[in-house]
GROMACS .gro file of C-alpha atoms in nm:
model
  312
    1MET     CA    1   1.320  13.697  -2.445
    2SER     CA    2   1.292  13.346  -2.588
    3GLN     CA    3   1.508  13.235  -2.266
    4ARG     CA    4   1.283  13.372  -2.047
    5ARG     CA    5   0.984  13.250  -2.248
    6GLY     CA    6   1.112  12.891  -2.222
    7LEU     CA    7   1.188  12.912  -1.880
    8GLU     CA    8   0.821  13.023  -1.803
    9ASN     CA    9   0.685  12.745  -2.023
   10HIS     CA   10   0.895  12.487  -1.824
   11THR     CA   11   0.774  12.634  -1.501
   12VAL     CA   12   0.422  12.609  -1.609
   13GLY     CA   13   0.474  12.238  -1.714
   14SER     CA   14   0.644  12.117  -1.424
   15GLY     CA   15   0.480  12.311  -1.136
   16PHE     CA   16   0.652  12.317  -0.777
   17VAL     CA   17   0.736  12.076  -0.513
   18LEU     CA   18   0.682  12.150  -0.148
   19LEU     CA   19   0.961  12.000   0.039
   20ALA     CA   20   0.859  12.093   0.410
   21PHE     CA   21   0.725  11.736   0.476
   22CYS     CA   22   0.986  11.557   0.321
   23ASP     CA   23   1.210  11.683   0.600
   24HIS     CA   24   1.033  11.438   0.817
   25SER     CA   25   0.919  11.153   0.616
   26SER     CA   26   0.888  10.899   0.917
   27LEU     CA   27   0.651  11.124   1.100
   28GLN     CA   28   0.380  11.131   0.806
   29GLY     CA   29   0.154  10.955   1.004
   30LEU     CA   30   0.163  11.165   1.295
   31CYS     CA   31   0.152  11.466   1.100
   32PHE     CA   32  -0.154  11.378   0.904
   33THR     CA   33  -0.338  11.298   1.235
   34VAL     CA   34  -0.242  11.639   1.377
   35LEU     CA   35  -0.313  11.844   1.080
   36LEU     CA   36  -0.647  11.652   1.018
   37VAL     CA   37  -0.742  11.731   1.390
   38ILE     CA   38  -0.662  12.078   1.371
   39TYR     CA   39  -0.846  12.130   1.033
   40LEU     CA   40  -1.160  11.964   1.189
   41VAL     CA   41  -1.145  12.181   1.489
   42VAL     CA   42  -1.115  12.495   1.283
   43LEU     CA   43  -1.439  12.409   1.089
   44ALA     CA   44  -1.631  12.294   1.391
   45GLY     CA   45  -1.516  12.599   1.603
   46ASN     CA   46  -1.562  12.854   1.365
   47SER     CA   47  -1.873  12.724   1.228
   48LEU     CA   48  -2.015  12.698   1.582
   49ILE     CA   49  -1.921  13.044   1.657
   50ALA     CA   50  -2.087  13.184   1.302
   51LEU     CA   51  -2.384  12.970   1.370
   52ILE     CA   52  -2.432  13.108   1.746
   53THR     CA   53  -2.440  13.462   1.627
   54VAL     CA   54  -2.673  13.411   1.370
   55LEU     CA   55  -2.950  13.203   1.583
   56ASP     CA   56  -2.908  13.389   1.901
   57CYS     CA   57  -3.082  13.742   1.912
   58SER     CA   58  -2.869  13.858   2.207
   59LEU     CA   59  -2.556  13.835   1.955
   60HIS     CA   60  -2.705  14.045   1.687
   61SER     CA   61  -2.465  14.350   1.738
   62PRO     CA   62  -2.207  14.497   1.544
   63MET     CA   63  -1.924  14.320   1.751
   64TYR     CA   64  -2.055  13.966   1.670
   65PHE     CA   65  -2.139  14.058   1.310
   66PHE     CA   66  -1.760  14.120   1.271
   67LEU     CA   67  -1.705  13.804   1.465
   68ARG     CA   68  -1.924  13.596   1.220
   69ASN     CA   69  -1.738  13.734   0.950
   70LEU     CA   70  -1.390  13.660   1.095
   71SER     CA   71  -1.487  13.297   1.169
   72PHE     CA   72  -1.598  13.279   0.820
   73LEU     CA   73  -1.283  13.403   0.677
   74GLU     CA   74  -1.080  13.191   0.890
   75ILE     CA   75  -1.243  12.865   0.759
   76CYS     CA   76  -1.154  13.006   0.421
   77TYR     CA   77  -0.811  13.075   0.516
   78THR     CA   78  -0.734  12.742   0.654
   79SER     CA   79  -0.902  12.574   0.362
   80VAL     CA   80  -0.664  12.695   0.110
   81THR     CA   81  -0.373  12.542   0.267
   82LEU     CA   82  -0.471  12.253   0.481
   83PRO     CA   83  -0.660  12.022   0.246
   84LYS     CA   84  -0.320  12.030  -0.008
   85MET     CA   85  -0.102  11.982   0.298
   86LEU     CA   86  -0.325  11.677   0.404
   87VAL     CA   87  -0.292  11.534   0.048
   88SER     CA   88   0.080  11.578   0.001
   89VAL     CA   89   0.123  11.403   0.369
   90LEU     CA   90  -0.122  11.109   0.270
   91ARG     CA   91   0.048  11.060  -0.053
   92ALA     CA   92   0.403  11.160   0.022
   93ASP     CA   93   0.423  11.381  -0.270
   94GLY     CA   94   0.436  11.764  -0.227
   95ARG     CA   95   0.414  11.841  -0.601
   96ILE     CA   96   0.169  12.126  -0.690
   97SER     CA   97   0.108  12.248  -1.039
   98PHE     CA   98   0.207  12.609  -1.146
   99LEU     CA   99  -0.176  12.711  -1.150
  100GLY     CA  100  -0.249  12.553  -0.835
  101CYS     CA  101   0.048  12.728  -0.680
  102ALA     CA  102  -0.076  13.058  -0.814
  103ALA     CA  103  -0.434  13.005  -0.710
  104GLN     CA  104  -0.317  12.903  -0.346
  105LEU     CA  105  -0.114  13.218  -0.306
  106TYR     CA  106  -0.361  13.424  -0.453
  107PHE     CA  107  -0.622  13.326  -0.188
  108LEU     CA  108  -0.394  13.331   0.092
  109VAL     CA  109  -0.266  13.686   0.051
  110LEU     CA  110  -0.634  13.806  -0.031
  111LEU     CA  111  -0.748  13.630   0.297
  112GLY     CA  112  -0.471  13.736   0.510
  113SER     CA  113  -0.495  14.125   0.369
  114THR     CA  114  -0.879  14.101   0.428
  115GLU     CA  115  -0.831  13.978   0.786
  116CYS     CA  116  -0.609  14.286   0.880
  117LEU     CA  117  -0.868  14.501   0.775
  118LEU     CA  118  -1.150  14.314   0.940
  119LEU     CA  119  -0.943  14.323   1.263
  120ALA     CA  120  -0.918  14.699   1.210
  121ALA     CA  121  -1.304  14.736   1.160
  122MET     CA  122  -1.322  14.531   1.483
  123ALA     CA  123  -1.105  14.756   1.659
  124TYR     CA  124  -1.307  15.059   1.549
  125ASP     CA  125  -1.628  14.891   1.665
  126ARG     CA  126  -1.477  14.862   2.027
  127TYR     CA  127  -1.343  15.238   1.999
  128VAL     CA  128  -1.693  15.355   1.937
  129ALA     CA  129  -1.864  15.132   2.186
  130ILE     CA  130  -1.623  15.247   2.477
  131CYS     CA  131  -1.526  15.582   2.388
  132HIS     CA  132  -1.866  15.700   2.238
  133PRO     CA  133  -2.121  15.474   2.398
  134LEU     CA  134  -2.435  15.696   2.343
  135HIS     CA  135  -2.369  15.724   1.965
  136TYR     CA  136  -2.297  15.357   1.914
  137PRO     CA  137  -2.625  15.230   1.807
  138LEU     CA  138  -2.640  15.506   1.544
  139ALA     CA  139  -2.258  15.515   1.454
  140MET     CA  140  -2.245  15.166   1.392
  141SER     CA  141  -2.544  15.112   1.202
  142ARG     CA  142  -2.597  14.772   0.988
  143GLY     CA  143  -2.524  14.948   0.690
  144LEU     CA  144  -2.195  15.071   0.783
  145CYS     CA  145  -2.098  14.760   0.907
  146THR     CA  146  -2.174  14.594   0.593
  147ARG     CA  147  -1.967  14.853   0.395
  148LEU     CA  148  -1.672  14.790   0.618
  149VAL     CA  149  -1.690  14.415   0.545
  150LEU     CA  150  -1.739  14.451   0.204
  151GLY     CA  151  -1.490  14.710   0.160
  152SER     CA  152  -1.222  14.481   0.341
  153TRP     CA  153  -1.272  14.230   0.060
  154GLY     CA  154  -1.328  14.477  -0.219
  155ALA     CA  155  -1.015  14.682  -0.151
  156VAL     CA  156  -0.779  14.390  -0.161
  157THR     CA  157  -0.917  14.192  -0.458
  158PRO     CA  158  -0.783  14.371  -0.743
  159VAL     CA  159  -0.429  14.463  -0.566
  160GLN     CA  160  -0.353  14.100  -0.518
  161VAL     CA  161  -0.433  13.991  -0.832
  162GLY     CA  162  -0.174  14.229  -0.969
  163GLN     CA  163   0.089  14.096  -0.727
  164THR     CA  164   0.021  13.747  -0.814
  165TYR     CA  165   0.032  13.807  -1.171
  166GLN     CA  166   0.370  13.997  -1.128
  167LEU     CA  167   0.499  13.718  -0.932
  168PHE     CA  168   0.400  13.432  -1.171
  169THR     CA  169   0.527  13.620  -1.488
  170LEU     CA  170   0.910  13.585  -1.333
  171PRO     CA  171   1.139  13.298  -1.455
  172PHE     CA  172   1.210  13.083  -1.226
  173CYS     CA  173   1.525  12.862  -1.174
  174ALA     CA  174   1.551  12.493  -1.280
  175SER     CA  175   1.501  12.385  -0.913
  176HIS     CA  176   1.116  12.442  -0.834
  177ASP     CA  177   1.152  12.307  -0.478
  178LEU     CA  178   1.001  12.506  -0.211
  179ARG     CA  179   1.112  12.426   0.151
  180HIS     CA  180   0.763  12.520   0.265
  181PHE     CA  181   0.437  12.415   0.352
  182PHE     CA  182   0.246  12.597   0.083
  183CYS     CA  183   0.294  12.853  -0.184
  184ASP     CA  184   0.387  13.179  -0.016
  185VAL     CA  185   0.566  13.505  -0.154
  186PRO     CA  186   0.907  13.492  -0.002
  187PRO     CA  187   0.989  13.120  -0.099
  188LEU     CA  188   0.883  13.209  -0.477
  189LEU     CA  189   1.071  13.516  -0.468
  190ASP     CA  190   1.400  13.298  -0.379
  191LEU     CA  191   1.329  13.090  -0.675
  192ALA     CA  192   1.309  13.351  -0.935
  193CYS     CA  193   1.602  13.383  -1.188
  194ALA     CA  194   1.561  13.748  -1.221
  195ASP     CA  195   1.586  14.092  -1.054
  196THR     CA  196   1.278  14.073  -0.794
  197PHE     CA  197   1.357  14.446  -0.700
  198TRP     CA  198   0.995  14.565  -0.820
  199ASN     CA  199   0.836  14.269  -0.679
  200GLN     CA  200   0.978  14.353  -0.333
  201VAL     CA  201   0.868  14.687  -0.388
  202ALA     CA  202   0.499  14.572  -0.452
  203LEU     CA  203   0.511  14.339  -0.171
  204HIS     CA  204   0.637  14.598   0.108
  205SER     CA  205   0.370  14.851  -0.072
  206ILE     CA  206   0.106  14.586   0.001
  207ILE     CA  207   0.216  14.505   0.352
  208LEU     CA  208   0.218  14.900   0.406
  209GLY     CA  209  -0.131  14.945   0.294
  210PHE     CA  210  -0.308  14.642   0.389
  211ALA     CA  211  -0.123  14.523   0.736
  212VAL     CA  212   0.106  14.822   0.890
  213LEU     CA  213  -0.184  15.086   0.843
  214PRO     CA  214  -0.468  14.886   0.971
  215PHE     CA  215  -0.209  14.793   1.272
  216CYS     CA  216  -0.158  15.179   1.316
  217LEU     CA  217  -0.538  15.248   1.315
  218ILE     CA  218  -0.557  14.969   1.566
  219VAL     CA  219  -0.298  15.108   1.805
  220LEU     CA  220  -0.448  15.438   1.797
  221SER     CA  221  -0.805  15.331   1.851
  222TYR     CA  222  -0.655  15.108   2.191
  223ILE     CA  223  -0.496  15.411   2.304
  224GLN     CA  224  -0.820  15.593   2.321
  225ILE     CA  225  -0.983  15.295   2.429
  226ILE     CA  226  -0.709  15.269   2.730
  227ARG     CA  227  -0.749  15.628   2.801
  228ALA     CA  228  -1.151  15.596   2.825
  229ILE     CA  229  -1.108  15.291   3.022
  230LEU     CA  230  -0.909  15.448   3.295
  231LYS     CA  231  -1.144  15.738   3.346
  232ILE     CA  232  -1.393  15.477   3.438
  233PRO     CA  233  -1.431  15.520   3.826
  234SER     CA  234  -1.519  15.193   3.946
  235VAL     CA  235  -1.278  14.893   3.906
  236LEU     CA  236  -1.595  14.684   3.790
  237GLY     CA  237  -1.669  14.927   3.555
  238ARG     CA  238  -1.289  14.899   3.407
  239HIS     CA  239  -1.279  14.538   3.407
  240LYS     CA  240  -1.622  14.479   3.233
  241ALA     CA  241  -1.527  14.740   2.957
  242PHE     CA  242  -1.161  14.599   2.898
  243SER     CA  243  -1.332  14.264   2.894
  244THR     CA  244  -1.514  14.352   2.577
  245CYS     CA  245  -1.148  14.389   2.417
  246SER     CA  246  -0.947  14.120   2.567
  247SER     CA  247  -1.051  13.860   2.317
  248HIS     CA  248  -0.977  14.070   2.012
  249LEU     CA  249  -0.628  14.193   2.163
  250MET     CA  250  -0.543  13.822   2.189
  251VAL     CA  251  -0.638  13.754   1.840
  252LEU     CA  252  -0.443  14.046   1.719
  253THR     CA  253  -0.138  13.940   1.915
  254LEU     CA  254  -0.142  13.577   1.792
  255PHE     CA  255  -0.202  13.692   1.418
  256TYR     CA  256   0.046  14.001   1.388
  257GLY     CA  257   0.280  13.856   1.610
  258SER     CA  258   0.382  13.539   1.376
  259ALA     CA  259   0.292  13.697   1.046
  260THR     CA  260   0.521  14.001   1.122
  261VAL     CA  261   0.820  13.754   1.175
  262ILE     CA  262   0.776  13.649   0.796
  263TYR     CA  263   0.677  13.956   0.610
  264LEU     CA  264   0.844  14.248   0.824
  265LYS     CA  265   1.191  14.109   0.918
  266GLY     CA  266   1.480  14.104   0.678
  267HIS     CA  267   1.430  13.771   0.484
  268SER     CA  268   1.726  13.545   0.335
  269ARG     CA  269   1.753  13.241   0.156
  270ASP     CA  270   1.874  13.071   0.471
  271SER     CA  271   1.602  13.177   0.692
  272GLY     CA  272   1.341  12.952   0.539
  273ASP     CA  273   1.306  12.679   0.804
  274PRO     CA  274   1.201  12.899   1.087
  275ASP     CA  275   1.009  13.100   0.841
  276LYS     CA  276   0.799  12.822   0.721
  277TYR     CA  277   0.691  12.726   1.121
  278PHE     CA  278   0.612  13.074   1.175
  279ALA     CA  279   0.368  13.087   0.857
  280LEU     CA  280   0.224  12.749   0.969
  281PHE     CA  281   0.151  12.915   1.283
  282TYR     CA  282  -0.040  13.227   1.156
  283THR     CA  283  -0.240  13.042   0.885
  284ILE     CA  284  -0.340  12.737   1.086
  285VAL     CA  285  -0.298  12.720   1.473
  286THR     CA  286  -0.456  13.101   1.492
  287PRO     CA  287  -0.766  13.002   1.336
  288MET     CA  288  -0.775  12.716   1.552
  289PHE     CA  289  -0.735  12.943   1.873
  290ASN     CA  290  -0.968  13.232   1.764
  291PRO     CA  291  -1.314  13.012   1.864
  292LEU     CA  292  -1.182  12.896   2.188
  293ILE     CA  293  -1.046  13.252   2.279
  294TYR     CA  294  -1.369  13.409   2.197
  295SER     CA  295  -1.599  13.137   2.357
  296LEU     CA  296  -1.367  13.118   2.668
  297ARG     CA  297  -1.320  13.494   2.724
  298ASN     CA  298  -1.669  13.627   2.648
  299LYS     CA  299  -1.953  13.578   2.880
  300GLU     CA  300  -2.236  13.647   2.608
  301VAL     CA  301  -2.064  13.368   2.383
  302ARG     CA  302  -2.049  13.123   2.666
  303ILE     CA  303  -2.430  13.164   2.755
  304ALA     CA  304  -2.518  13.151   2.375
  305LEU     CA  305  -2.335  12.829   2.324
  306LYS     CA  306  -2.506  12.674   2.648
  307LYS     CA  307  -2.832  12.752   2.518
  308LEU     CA  308  -2.768  12.612   2.177
  309LEU     CA  309  -2.589  12.289   2.298
  310TRP     CA  310  -2.829  12.204   2.591
  311THR     CA  311  -3.175  12.336   2.475
  312LYS     CA  312  -3.385  12.019   2.391
   0.00000   0.00000   0.00000
């Protein structure tokens, strides 16, 4: 017991070292520039989407209410990792305190789990709109939409507090070097000097509840949506119905596709390098592309953007 407490106290005092950028120290200037541009694009793009869905009365519908919340979540999501990454590259110093790492991990998994639930709520919205259009205004009331968004945040918060506490009460080995861009569950488990069986059980239970289950609901929703679209007699009608879902489908593919590689495949200590780049993709690149996807593929959003940018 005393040995474990000593290890924990050592961990608290020394923190961790994020080594991902140390592998390419000669490219630090380029890395900083690229990351800064990405962060500015994420902030500008998602803020613009959120702004037009508030200002334009034609976008005051449940679909754009969820999109506005998704944009806010994406800003928070990237702000958990990117500012620290920028500082690490600028100073050529990947050190992060024990409490800083715990806070970063907590908000990362909190926002990631919330996004899974929010994407499921958006799929349900499209299901009701296409499969039950006559009942849509009543079924997707403002009160229900608000409860779905608040529930997406509220359901995740206590669970992720428990997971973060469970992980950071583990004793860590003498080496606190994380070959990663930020604090994440798999690389931290690799550093633990104790049996992580129950941590793995907790991790996969959380993935099952907040990622796999929402994904199954999304798949079921789109099966019903596709069936309803195929019953539409006109080609134009089918195209119009599918176009309202295409942006959401692309966002789902980007987010779930890269996250699945990290959390649902078998993880080993030797898989760190590929994993860290996939993690970078779904935490940074996906939030950057989301506003572009919705603005380029959604006619109503494009019209609202033109009205906002070119109105004198």
